[in-house]
Each structure stands twice: as structure tokens, then as C-alpha cells.
PDB file of C-alpha atoms in Angstrom:
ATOM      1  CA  UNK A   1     -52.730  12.164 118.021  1.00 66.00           C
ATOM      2  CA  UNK A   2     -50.038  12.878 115.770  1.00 72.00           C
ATOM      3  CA  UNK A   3     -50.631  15.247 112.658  1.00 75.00           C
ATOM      4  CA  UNK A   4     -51.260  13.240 109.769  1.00 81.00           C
ATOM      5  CA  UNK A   5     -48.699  14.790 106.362  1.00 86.00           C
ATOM      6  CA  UNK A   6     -50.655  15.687 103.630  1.00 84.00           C
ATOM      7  CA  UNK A   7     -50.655  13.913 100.554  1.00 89.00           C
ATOM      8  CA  UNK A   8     -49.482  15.092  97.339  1.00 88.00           C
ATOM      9  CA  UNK A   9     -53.047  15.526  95.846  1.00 89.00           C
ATOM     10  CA  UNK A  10     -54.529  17.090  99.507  1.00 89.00           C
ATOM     11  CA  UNK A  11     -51.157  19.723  99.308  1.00 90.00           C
ATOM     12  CA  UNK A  12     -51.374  20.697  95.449  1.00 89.00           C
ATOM     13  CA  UNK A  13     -55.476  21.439  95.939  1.00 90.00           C
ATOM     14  CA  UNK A  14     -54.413  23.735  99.315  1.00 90.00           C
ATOM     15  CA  UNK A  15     -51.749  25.889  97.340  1.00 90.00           C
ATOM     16  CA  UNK A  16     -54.091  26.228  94.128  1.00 89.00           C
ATOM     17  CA  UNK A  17     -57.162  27.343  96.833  1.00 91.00           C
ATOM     18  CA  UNK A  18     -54.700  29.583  98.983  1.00 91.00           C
ATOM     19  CA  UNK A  19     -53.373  31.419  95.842  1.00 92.00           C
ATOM     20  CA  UNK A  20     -56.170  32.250  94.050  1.00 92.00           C
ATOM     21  CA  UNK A  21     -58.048  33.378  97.525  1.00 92.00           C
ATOM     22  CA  UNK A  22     -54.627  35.420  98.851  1.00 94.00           C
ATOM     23  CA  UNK A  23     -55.033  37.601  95.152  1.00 94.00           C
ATOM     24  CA  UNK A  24     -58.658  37.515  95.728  1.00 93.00           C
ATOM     25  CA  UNK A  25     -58.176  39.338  98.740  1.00 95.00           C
ATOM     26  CA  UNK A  26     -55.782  41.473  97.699  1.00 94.00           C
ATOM     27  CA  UNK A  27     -58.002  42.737  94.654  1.00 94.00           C
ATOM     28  CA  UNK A  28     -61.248  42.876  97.016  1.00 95.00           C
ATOM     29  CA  UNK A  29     -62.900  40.685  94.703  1.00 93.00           C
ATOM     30  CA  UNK A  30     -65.387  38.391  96.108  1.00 93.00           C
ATOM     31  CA  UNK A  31     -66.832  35.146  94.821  1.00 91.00           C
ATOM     32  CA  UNK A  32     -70.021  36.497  93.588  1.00 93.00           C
ATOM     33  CA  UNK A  33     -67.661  38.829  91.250  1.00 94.00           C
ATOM     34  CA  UNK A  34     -65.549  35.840  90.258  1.00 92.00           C
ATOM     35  CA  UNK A  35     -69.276  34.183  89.522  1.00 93.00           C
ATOM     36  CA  UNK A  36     -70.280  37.005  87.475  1.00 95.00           C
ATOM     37  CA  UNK A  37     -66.889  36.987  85.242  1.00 93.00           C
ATOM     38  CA  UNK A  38     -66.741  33.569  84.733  1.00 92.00           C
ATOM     39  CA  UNK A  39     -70.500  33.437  83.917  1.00 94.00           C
ATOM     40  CA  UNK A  40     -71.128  30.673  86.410  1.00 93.00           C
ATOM     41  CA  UNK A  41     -73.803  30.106  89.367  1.00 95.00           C
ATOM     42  CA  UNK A  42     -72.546  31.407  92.692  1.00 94.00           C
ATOM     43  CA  UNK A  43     -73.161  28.190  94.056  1.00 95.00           C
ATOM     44  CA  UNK A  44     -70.598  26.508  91.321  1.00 94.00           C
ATOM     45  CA  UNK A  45     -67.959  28.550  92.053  1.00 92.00           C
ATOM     46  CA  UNK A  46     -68.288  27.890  96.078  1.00 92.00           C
ATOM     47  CA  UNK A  47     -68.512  23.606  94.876  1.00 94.00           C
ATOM     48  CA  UNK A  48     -64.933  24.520  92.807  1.00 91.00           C
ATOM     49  CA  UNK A  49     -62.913  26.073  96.014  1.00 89.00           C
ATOM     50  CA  UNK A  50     -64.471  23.003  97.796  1.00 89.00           C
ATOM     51  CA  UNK A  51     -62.746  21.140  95.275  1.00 90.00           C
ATOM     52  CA  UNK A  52     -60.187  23.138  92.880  1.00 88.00           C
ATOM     53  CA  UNK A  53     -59.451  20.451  91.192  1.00 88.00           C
ATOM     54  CA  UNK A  54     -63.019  21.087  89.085  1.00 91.00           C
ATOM     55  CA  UNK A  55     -61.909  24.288  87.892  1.00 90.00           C
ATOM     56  CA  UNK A  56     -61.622  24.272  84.011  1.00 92.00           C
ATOM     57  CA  UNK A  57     -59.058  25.570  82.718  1.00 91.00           C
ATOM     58  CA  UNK A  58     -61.449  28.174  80.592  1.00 93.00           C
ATOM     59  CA  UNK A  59     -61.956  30.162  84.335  1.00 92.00           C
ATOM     60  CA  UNK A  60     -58.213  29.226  85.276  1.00 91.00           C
ATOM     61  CA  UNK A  61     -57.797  32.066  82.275  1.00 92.00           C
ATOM     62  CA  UNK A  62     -60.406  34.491  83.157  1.00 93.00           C
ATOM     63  CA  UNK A  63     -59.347  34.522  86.735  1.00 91.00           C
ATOM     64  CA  UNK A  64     -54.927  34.740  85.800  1.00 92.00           C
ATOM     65  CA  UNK A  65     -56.461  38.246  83.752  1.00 92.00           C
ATOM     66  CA  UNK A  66     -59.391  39.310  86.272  1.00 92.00           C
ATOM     67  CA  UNK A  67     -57.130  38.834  89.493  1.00 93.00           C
ATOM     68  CA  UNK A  68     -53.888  39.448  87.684  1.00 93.00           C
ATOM     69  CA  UNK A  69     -51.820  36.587  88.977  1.00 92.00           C
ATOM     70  CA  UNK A  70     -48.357  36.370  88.547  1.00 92.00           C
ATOM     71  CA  UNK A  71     -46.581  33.947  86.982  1.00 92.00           C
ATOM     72  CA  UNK A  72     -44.934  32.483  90.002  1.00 93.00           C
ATOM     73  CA  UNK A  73     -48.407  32.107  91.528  1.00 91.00           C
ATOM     74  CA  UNK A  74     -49.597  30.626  87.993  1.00 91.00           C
ATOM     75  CA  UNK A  75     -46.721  27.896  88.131  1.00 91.00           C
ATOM     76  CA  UNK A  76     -47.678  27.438  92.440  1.00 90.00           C
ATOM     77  CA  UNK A  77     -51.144  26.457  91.068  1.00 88.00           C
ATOM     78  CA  UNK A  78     -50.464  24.430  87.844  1.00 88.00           C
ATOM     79  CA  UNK A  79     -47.355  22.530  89.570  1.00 87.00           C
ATOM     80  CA  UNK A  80     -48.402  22.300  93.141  1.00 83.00           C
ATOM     81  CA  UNK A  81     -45.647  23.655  94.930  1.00 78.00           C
ATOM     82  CA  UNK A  82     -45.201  26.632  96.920  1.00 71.00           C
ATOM     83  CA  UNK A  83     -41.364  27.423  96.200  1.00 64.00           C
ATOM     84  CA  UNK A  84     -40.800  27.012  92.350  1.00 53.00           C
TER      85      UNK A  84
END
């Protein structure tokens, strides 16, 4: 069966989730940290990754300081694309 394409919505909530998780990784932070910053219930934070598109834009801000995201990888999240 051929692979299905992706739409729009599907591609823009895969590049916010893969940004945010490649600095994650890259700062050693895990989610129970991210939890604890953004003063949220573990379990919240693992129902946003399932679905970024929850996030408000109150952690958006605490995680762009606590993971110190670029801007390039803030306009890959806001805008949905990978090259910008």
C-alpha cells in the first residue's frame, strides 16, 4: 500500500513535536522537568506532545527560555515548515 502524504495540519503538529523534543534532548531535559517549569501535571504535558496543538502559548514561552530555542526553530514551530 502506497504511503499516504501528510496533510498540512498532520505535518505542522510533527515539526512543532520534533523541535521541541530534538532541543529537549539536546538540553537533557525530560518531560517531568518541562512539567515542573511549566507548573503542569506530568500527565498534561504527555496529552500536549500527543497533541501539540493544545499547547498554550503561556508554556510555548517558558519552554523558547527553559530549552533556549532558536529563532529558526521558533518560526519551524509557529509556521509549520521545516526550511523557513
Amino acid at each position: 500500500m502506497p504511503k499516504l502524504k501528510l496533510s498540512d495540519f498532520e505535518q505542522k503538529k510533527l515539526i512543532a513535536k520534533t523541535t521541541i523534543r530534538k532541543r529537549m534532548e539536546l538540553k537533557q531535559i525530560r518531560n517531568k522537568e518541562i512539567a515542573k517549569r511549566l507548573n503542569r501535571p506530568e500527565n498534561t504535558i504527555k496529552y500536549r506532545w500527543q497533541h501539540p496543538e493544545t499547547f498554550r502559548l503561556e508554556d510555548l514561552w517558558i519552554m523558547v527560555s527553559a530549552l533556549g530555542l532558536s529563532d529558526q526553530e521558533i518560526l519551524q514551530i509557529v509556521r509549520g515548515k521545516e526550511d523557513v
